[in-house]
PDB file of C-alpha atoms in Angstrom:
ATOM      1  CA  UNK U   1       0.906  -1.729 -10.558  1.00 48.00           C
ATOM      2  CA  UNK U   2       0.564  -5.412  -9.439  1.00 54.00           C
ATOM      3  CA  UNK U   3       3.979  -6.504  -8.297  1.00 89.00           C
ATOM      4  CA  UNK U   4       3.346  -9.799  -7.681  1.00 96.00           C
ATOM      5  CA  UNK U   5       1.618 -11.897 -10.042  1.00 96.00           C
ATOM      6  CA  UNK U   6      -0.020 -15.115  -8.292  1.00 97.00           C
ATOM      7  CA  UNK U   7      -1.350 -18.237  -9.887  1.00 96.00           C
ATOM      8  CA  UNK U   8      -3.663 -20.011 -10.308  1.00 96.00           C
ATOM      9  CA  UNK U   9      -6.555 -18.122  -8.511  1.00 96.00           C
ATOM     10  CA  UNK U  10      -8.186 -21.496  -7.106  1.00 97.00           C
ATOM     11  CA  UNK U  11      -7.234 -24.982  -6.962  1.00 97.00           C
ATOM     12  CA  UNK U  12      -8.707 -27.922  -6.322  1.00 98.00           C
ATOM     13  CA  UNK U  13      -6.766 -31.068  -5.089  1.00 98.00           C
ATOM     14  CA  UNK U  14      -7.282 -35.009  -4.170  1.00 98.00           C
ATOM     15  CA  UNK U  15      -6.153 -36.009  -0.615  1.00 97.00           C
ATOM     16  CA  UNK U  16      -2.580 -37.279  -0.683  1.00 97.00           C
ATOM     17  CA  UNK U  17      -2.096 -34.785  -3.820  1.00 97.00           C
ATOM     18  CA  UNK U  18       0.619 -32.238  -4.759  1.00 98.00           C
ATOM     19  CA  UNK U  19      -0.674 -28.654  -4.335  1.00 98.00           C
ATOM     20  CA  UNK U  20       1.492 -25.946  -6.650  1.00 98.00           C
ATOM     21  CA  UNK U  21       1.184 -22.298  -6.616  1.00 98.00           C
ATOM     22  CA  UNK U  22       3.080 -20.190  -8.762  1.00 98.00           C
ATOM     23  CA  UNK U  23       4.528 -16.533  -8.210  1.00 98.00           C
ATOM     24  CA  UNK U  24       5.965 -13.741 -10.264  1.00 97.00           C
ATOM     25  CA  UNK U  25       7.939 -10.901  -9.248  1.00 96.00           C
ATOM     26  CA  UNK U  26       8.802  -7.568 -11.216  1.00 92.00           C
ATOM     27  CA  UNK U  27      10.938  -5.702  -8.712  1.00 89.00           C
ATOM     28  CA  UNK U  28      14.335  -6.624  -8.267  1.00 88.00           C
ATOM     29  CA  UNK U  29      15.232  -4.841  -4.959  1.00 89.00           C
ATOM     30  CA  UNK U  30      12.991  -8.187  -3.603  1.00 92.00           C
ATOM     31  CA  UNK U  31      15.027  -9.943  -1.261  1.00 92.00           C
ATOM     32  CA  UNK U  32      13.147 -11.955   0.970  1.00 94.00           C
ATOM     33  CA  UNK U  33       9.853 -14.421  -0.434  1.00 96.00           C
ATOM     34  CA  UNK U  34       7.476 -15.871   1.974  1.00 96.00           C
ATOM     35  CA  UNK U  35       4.110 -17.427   1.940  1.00 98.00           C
ATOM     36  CA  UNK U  36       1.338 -16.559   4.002  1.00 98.00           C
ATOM     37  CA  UNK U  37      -1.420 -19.232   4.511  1.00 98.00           C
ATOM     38  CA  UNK U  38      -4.732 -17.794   5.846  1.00 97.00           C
ATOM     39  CA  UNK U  39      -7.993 -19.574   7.333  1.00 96.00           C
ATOM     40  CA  UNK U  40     -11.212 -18.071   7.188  1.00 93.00           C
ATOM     41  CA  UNK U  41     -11.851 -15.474   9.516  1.00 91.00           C
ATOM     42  CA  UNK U  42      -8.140 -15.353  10.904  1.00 94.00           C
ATOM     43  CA  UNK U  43      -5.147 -13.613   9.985  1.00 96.00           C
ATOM     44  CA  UNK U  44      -2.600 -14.329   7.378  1.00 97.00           C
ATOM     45  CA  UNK U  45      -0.262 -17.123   9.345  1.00 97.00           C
ATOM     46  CA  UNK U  46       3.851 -17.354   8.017  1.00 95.00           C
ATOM     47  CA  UNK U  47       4.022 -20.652   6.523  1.00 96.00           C
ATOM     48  CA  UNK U  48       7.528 -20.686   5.050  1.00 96.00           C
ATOM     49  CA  UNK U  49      10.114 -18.247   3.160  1.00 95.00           C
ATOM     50  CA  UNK U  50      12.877 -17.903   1.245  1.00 95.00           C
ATOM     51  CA  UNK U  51      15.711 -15.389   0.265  1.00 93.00           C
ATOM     52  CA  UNK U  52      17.031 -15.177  -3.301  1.00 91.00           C
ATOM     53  CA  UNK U  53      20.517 -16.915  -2.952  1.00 91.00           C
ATOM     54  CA  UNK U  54      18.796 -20.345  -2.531  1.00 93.00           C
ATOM     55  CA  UNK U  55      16.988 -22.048  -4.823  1.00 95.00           C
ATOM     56  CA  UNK U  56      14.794 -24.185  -2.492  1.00 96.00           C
ATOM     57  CA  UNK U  57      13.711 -24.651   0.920  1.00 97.00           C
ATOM     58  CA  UNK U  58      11.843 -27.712   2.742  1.00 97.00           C
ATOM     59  CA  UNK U  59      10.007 -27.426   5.934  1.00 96.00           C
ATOM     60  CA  UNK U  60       8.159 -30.143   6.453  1.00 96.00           C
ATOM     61  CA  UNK U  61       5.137 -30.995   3.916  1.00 97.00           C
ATOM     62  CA  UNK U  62       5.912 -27.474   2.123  1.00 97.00           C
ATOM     63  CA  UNK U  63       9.054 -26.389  -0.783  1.00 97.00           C
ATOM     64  CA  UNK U  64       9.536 -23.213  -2.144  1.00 97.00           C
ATOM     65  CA  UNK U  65      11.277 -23.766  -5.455  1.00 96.00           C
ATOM     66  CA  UNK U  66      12.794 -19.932  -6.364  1.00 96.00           C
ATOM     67  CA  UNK U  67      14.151 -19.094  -9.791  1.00 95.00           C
ATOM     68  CA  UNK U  68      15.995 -15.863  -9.907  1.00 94.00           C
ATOM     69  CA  UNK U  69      16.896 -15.639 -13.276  1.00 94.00           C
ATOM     70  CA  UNK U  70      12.931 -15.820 -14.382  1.00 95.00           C
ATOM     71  CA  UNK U  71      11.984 -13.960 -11.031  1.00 95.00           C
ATOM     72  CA  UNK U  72       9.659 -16.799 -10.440  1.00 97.00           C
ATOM     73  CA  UNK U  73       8.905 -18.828  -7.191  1.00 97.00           C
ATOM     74  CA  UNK U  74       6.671 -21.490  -6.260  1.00 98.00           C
ATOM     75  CA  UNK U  75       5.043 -23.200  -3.177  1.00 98.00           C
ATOM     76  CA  UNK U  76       4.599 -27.035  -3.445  1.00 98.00           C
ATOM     77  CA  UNK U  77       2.572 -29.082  -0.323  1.00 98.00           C
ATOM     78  CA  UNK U  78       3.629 -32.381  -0.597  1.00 98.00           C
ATOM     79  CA  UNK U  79       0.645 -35.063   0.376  1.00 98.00           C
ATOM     80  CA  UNK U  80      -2.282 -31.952   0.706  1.00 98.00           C
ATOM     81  CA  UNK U  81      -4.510 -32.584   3.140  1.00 98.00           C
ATOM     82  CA  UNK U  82      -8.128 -31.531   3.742  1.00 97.00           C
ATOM     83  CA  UNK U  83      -6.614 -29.286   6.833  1.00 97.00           C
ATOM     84  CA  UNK U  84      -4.679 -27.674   4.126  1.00 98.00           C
ATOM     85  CA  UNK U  85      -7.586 -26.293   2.435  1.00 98.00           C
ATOM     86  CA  UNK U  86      -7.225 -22.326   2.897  1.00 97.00           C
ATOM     87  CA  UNK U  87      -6.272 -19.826   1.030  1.00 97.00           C
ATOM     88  CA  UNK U  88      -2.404 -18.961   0.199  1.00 98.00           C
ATOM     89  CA  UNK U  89      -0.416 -15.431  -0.709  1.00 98.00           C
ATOM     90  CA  UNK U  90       3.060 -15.315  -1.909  1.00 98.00           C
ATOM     91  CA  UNK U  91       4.655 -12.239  -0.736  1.00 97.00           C
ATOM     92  CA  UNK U  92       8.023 -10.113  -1.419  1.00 96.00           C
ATOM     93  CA  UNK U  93       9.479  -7.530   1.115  1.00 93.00           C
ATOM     94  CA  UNK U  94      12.146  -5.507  -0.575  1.00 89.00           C
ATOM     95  CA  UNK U  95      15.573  -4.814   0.426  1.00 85.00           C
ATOM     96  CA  UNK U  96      16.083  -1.376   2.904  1.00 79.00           C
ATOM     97  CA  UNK U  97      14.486  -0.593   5.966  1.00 71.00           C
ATOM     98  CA  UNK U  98      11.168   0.295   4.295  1.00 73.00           C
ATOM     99  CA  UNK U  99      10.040  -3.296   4.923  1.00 80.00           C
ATOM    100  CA  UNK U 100       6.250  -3.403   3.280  1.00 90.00           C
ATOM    101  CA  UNK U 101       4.873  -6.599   2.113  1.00 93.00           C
ATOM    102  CA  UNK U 102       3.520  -7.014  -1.537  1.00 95.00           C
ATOM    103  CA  UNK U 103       1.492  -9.479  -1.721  1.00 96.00           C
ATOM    104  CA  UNK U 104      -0.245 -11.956  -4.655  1.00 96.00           C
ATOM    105  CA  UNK U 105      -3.474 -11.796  -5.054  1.00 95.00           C
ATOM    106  CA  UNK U 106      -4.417 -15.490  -3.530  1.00 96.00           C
ATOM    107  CA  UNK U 107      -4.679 -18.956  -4.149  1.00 97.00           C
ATOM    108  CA  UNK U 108      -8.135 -20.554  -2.632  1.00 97.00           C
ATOM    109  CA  UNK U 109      -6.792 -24.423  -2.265  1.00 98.00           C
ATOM    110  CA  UNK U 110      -9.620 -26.985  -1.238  1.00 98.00           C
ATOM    111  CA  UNK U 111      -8.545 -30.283  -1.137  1.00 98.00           C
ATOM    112  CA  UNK U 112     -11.194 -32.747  -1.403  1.00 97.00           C
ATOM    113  CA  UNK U 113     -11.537 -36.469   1.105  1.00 94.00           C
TER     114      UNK U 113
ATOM    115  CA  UNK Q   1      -2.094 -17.667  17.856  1.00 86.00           C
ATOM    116  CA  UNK Q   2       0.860 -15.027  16.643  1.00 87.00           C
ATOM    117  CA  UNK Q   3       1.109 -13.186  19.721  1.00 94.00           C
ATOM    118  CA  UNK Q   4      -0.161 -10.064  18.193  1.00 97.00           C
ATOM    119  CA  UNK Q   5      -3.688  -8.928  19.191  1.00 97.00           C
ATOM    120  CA  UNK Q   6      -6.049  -6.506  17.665  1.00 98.00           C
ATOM    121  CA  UNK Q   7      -9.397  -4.841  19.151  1.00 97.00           C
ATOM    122  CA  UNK Q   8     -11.865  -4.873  18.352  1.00 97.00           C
ATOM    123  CA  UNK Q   9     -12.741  -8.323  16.203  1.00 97.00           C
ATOM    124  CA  UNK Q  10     -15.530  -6.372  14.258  1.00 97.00           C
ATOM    125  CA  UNK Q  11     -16.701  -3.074  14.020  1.00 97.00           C
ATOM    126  CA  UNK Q  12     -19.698  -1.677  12.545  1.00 97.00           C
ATOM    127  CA  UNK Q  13     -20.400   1.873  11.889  1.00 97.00           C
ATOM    128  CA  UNK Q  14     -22.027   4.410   9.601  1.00 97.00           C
ATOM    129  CA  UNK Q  15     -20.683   6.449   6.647  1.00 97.00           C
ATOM    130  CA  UNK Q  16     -19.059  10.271   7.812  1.00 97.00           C
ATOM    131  CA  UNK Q  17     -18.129   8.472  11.337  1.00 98.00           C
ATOM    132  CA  UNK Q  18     -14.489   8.043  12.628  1.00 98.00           C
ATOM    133  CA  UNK Q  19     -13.226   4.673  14.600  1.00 98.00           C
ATOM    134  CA  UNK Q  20      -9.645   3.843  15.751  1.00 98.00           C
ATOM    135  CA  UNK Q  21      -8.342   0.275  15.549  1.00 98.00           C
ATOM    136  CA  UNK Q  22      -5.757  -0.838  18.259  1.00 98.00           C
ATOM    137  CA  UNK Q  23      -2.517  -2.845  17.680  1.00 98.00           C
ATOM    138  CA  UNK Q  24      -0.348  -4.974  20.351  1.00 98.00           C
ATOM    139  CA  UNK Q  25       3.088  -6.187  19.204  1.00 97.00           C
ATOM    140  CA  UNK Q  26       4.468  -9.661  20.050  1.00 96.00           C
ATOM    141  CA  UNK Q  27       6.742  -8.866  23.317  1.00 94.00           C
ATOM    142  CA  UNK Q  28       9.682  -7.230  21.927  1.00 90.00           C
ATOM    143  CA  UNK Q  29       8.860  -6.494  17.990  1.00 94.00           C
ATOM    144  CA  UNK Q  30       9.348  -2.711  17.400  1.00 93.00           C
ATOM    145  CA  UNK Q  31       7.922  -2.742  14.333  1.00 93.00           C
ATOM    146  CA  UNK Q  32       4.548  -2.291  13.407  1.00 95.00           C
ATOM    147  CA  UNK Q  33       2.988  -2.771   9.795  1.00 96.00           C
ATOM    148  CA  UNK Q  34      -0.606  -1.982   8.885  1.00 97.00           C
ATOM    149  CA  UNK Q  35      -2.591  -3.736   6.275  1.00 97.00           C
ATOM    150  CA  UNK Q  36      -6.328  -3.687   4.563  1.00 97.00           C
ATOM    151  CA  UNK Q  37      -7.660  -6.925   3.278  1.00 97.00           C
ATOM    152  CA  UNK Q  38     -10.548  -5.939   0.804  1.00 93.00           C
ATOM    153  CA  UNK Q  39     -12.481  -8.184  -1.582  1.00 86.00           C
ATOM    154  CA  UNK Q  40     -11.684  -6.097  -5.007  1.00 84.00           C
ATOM    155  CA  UNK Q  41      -7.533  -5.024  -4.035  1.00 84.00           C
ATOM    156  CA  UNK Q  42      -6.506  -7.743  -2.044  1.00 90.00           C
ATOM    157  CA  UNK Q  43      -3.653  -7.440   0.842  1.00 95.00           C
ATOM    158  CA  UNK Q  44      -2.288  -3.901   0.641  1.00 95.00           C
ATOM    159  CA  UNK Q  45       0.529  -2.243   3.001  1.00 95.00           C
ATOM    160  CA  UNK Q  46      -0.816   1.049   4.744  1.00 96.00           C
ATOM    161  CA  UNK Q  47       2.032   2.105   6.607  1.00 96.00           C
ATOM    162  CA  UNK Q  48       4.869   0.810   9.026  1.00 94.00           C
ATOM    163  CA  UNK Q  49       5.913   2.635  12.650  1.00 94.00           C
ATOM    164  CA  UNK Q  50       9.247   1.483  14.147  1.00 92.00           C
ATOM    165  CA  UNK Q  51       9.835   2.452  18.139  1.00 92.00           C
ATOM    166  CA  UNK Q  52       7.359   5.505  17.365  1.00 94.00           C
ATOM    167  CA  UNK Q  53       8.444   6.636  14.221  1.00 94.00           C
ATOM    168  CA  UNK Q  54       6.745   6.123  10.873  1.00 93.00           C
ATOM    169  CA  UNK Q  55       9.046   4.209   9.126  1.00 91.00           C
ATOM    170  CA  UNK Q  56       7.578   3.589   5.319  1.00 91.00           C
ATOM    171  CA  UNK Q  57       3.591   4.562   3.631  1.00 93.00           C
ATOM    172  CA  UNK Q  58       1.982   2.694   1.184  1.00 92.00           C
ATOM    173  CA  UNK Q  59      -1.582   3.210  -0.206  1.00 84.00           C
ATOM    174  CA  UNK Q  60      -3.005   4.999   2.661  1.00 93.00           C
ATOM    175  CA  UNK Q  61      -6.078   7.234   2.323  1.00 94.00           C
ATOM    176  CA  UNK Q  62      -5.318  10.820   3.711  1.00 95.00           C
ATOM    177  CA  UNK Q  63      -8.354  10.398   5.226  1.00 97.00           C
ATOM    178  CA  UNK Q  64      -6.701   7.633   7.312  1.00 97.00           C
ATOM    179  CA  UNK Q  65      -3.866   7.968   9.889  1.00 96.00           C
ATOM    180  CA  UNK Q  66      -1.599   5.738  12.360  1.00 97.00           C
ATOM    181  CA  UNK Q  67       0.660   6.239  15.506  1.00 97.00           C
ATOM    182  CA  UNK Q  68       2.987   3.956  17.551  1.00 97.00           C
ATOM    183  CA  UNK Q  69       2.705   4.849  20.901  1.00 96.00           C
ATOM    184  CA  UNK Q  70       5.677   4.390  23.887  1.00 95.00           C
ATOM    185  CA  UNK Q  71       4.549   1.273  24.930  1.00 95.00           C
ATOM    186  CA  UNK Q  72       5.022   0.243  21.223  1.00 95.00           C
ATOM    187  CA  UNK Q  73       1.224  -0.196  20.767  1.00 97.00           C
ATOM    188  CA  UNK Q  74      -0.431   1.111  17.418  1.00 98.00           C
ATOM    189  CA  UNK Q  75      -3.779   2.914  16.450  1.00 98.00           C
ATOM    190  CA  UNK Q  76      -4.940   3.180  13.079  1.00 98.00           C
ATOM    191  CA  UNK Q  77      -7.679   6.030  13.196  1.00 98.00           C
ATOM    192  CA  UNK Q  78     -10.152   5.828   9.810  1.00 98.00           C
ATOM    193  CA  UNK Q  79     -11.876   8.942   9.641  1.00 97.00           C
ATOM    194  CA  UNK Q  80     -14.968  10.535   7.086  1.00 97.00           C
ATOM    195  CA  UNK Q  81     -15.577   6.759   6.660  1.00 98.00           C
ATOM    196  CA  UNK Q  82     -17.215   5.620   3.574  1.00 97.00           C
ATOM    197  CA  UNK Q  83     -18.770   2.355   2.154  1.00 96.00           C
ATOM    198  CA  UNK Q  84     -15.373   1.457   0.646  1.00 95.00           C
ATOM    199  CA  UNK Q  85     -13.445   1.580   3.778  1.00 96.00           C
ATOM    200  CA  UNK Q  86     -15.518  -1.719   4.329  1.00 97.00           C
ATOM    201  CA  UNK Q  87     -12.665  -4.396   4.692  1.00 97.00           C
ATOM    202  CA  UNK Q  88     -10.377  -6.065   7.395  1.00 97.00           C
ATOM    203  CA  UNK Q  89      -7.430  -4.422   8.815  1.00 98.00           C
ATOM    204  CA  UNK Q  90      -4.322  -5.764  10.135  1.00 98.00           C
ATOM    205  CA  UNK Q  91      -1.596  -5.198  12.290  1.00 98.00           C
ATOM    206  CA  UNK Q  92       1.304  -7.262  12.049  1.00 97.00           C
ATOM    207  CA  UNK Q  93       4.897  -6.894  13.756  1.00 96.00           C
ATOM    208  CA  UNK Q  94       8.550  -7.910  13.089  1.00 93.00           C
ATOM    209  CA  UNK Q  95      11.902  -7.656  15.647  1.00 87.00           C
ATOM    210  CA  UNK Q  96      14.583  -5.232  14.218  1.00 72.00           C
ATOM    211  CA  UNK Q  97      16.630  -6.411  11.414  1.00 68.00           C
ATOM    212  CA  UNK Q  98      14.517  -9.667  11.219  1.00 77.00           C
ATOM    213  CA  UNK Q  99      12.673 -10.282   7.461  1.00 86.00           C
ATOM    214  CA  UNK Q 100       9.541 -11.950   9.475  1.00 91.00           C
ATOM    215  CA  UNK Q 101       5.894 -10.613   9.840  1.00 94.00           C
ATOM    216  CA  UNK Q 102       3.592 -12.147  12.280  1.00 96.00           C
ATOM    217  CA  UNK Q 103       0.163 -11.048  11.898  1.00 97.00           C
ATOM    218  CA  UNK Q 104      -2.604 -10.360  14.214  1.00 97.00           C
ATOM    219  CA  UNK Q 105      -6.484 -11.963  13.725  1.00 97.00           C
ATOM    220  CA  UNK Q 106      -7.740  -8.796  12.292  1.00 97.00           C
ATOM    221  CA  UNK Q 107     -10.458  -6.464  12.830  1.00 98.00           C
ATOM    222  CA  UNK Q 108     -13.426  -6.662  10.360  1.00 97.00           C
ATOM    223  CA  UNK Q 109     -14.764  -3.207   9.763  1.00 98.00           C
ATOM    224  CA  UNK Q 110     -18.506  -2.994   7.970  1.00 97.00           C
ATOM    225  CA  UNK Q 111     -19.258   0.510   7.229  1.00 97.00           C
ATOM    226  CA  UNK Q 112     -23.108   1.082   6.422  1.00 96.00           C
TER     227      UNK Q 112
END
């Protein structure tokens, strides 16, 4: 049972664009939302997250927008870059000390010169 | 670079064999999580140690098994390998009672 619903699969963006990628949770013991953003060949790098009792957070070129009520949370990059091109996984760790990620299925963002 | 490291980067063996992947926690995470990164089911959770103890399983073949050793390193031993245990494998780590995952580079297992 997918958990976490990720969308869209790929995305293609112009330089100096907005970048969104959407998220959909079914479990409510979630507590904690981060993204992952992972190069080819590396590991999955911690980008930015988020808990439940805020509706946004800002670091930098990146926003999580989280809606509780609809169980939904998204990733917006502000001004995407080419260096930005990678692919993306939204992620939920639930509350308890069994902390296993569940993660999206992936967002391949290329963002073109 | 995380601070976690994996060996090896790649590892190629044939079906029936049995290889162990090593873990090294960023200096002073207790936890560690294992994870398989394959084509057709994505990013799954194997199974989480904390200080030694297995802490939480998730889709892990019996066929597969982990340990956290004193020094807080990790193996992940994949045994009776087949074709589908083709994928990349990786350790992450967290500090007690902190939400954050940091994940190593991965090792890249081709099983032929």
């Amino acid at each position: 049972q997918q958990q976490v619903k990720q969308s869209p699969q790929s995305l293609i963006v112009q330089k100096g664009g907005i970048s969104i990628i959407n998220c959909a949770y079914e479990n409510t013991a979630f507590d904690y939302f981060p993204w992952y953003q992972q190069f080819p060949g590396k590991g999955p790098a911690l980008l930015i997250a988020i808990r439940p009792d805020v509706s946004e957070k800002k670091e930098g070129r990146f926003t999580i927008s989280f809606n509780k009520s609809a169980k939904q949370f998204s990733l917006h990059i502000m001004d995407s870059q080419p260096g930005d091109s990678a692919t993306y996984f939204c992620a939920a760790l639930p509350s308890g000390s069994a902390r296993q990620l569940t993660f999206g299925s992936g967002t391949q963002l290329t963002v073109l010169p | 670079d995380s601070g976690v490291t994996q060996t090896p980067k790649h590892l190629i063996t044939a079906t029936g064999q049995r290889v162990t992947l090593r873990c090294s926690p960023r200096s002073g995470d207790l936890s560690v999580y294992w994870y398989q990164q394959s084509l057709d089911q994505g990013l799954q959770f194997l199974i989480q140690y904390y200080n030694g103890e297995e802490r939480a399983k998730g889709n892990i073949l019996e066929r597969f098994s982990a340990q956290q050793f004193p020094d807080l390193h990790s193996e992940l031993n994949l045994s009776s390998l087949e074709l589908g245990d083709s994928a990349l494998y990786f350790c992450a780590s967290s500090v007690l009672g902190e939400d954050e995952q940091y994940f190593g580079p991965g090792t890249r297992l081709t099983v032929t």
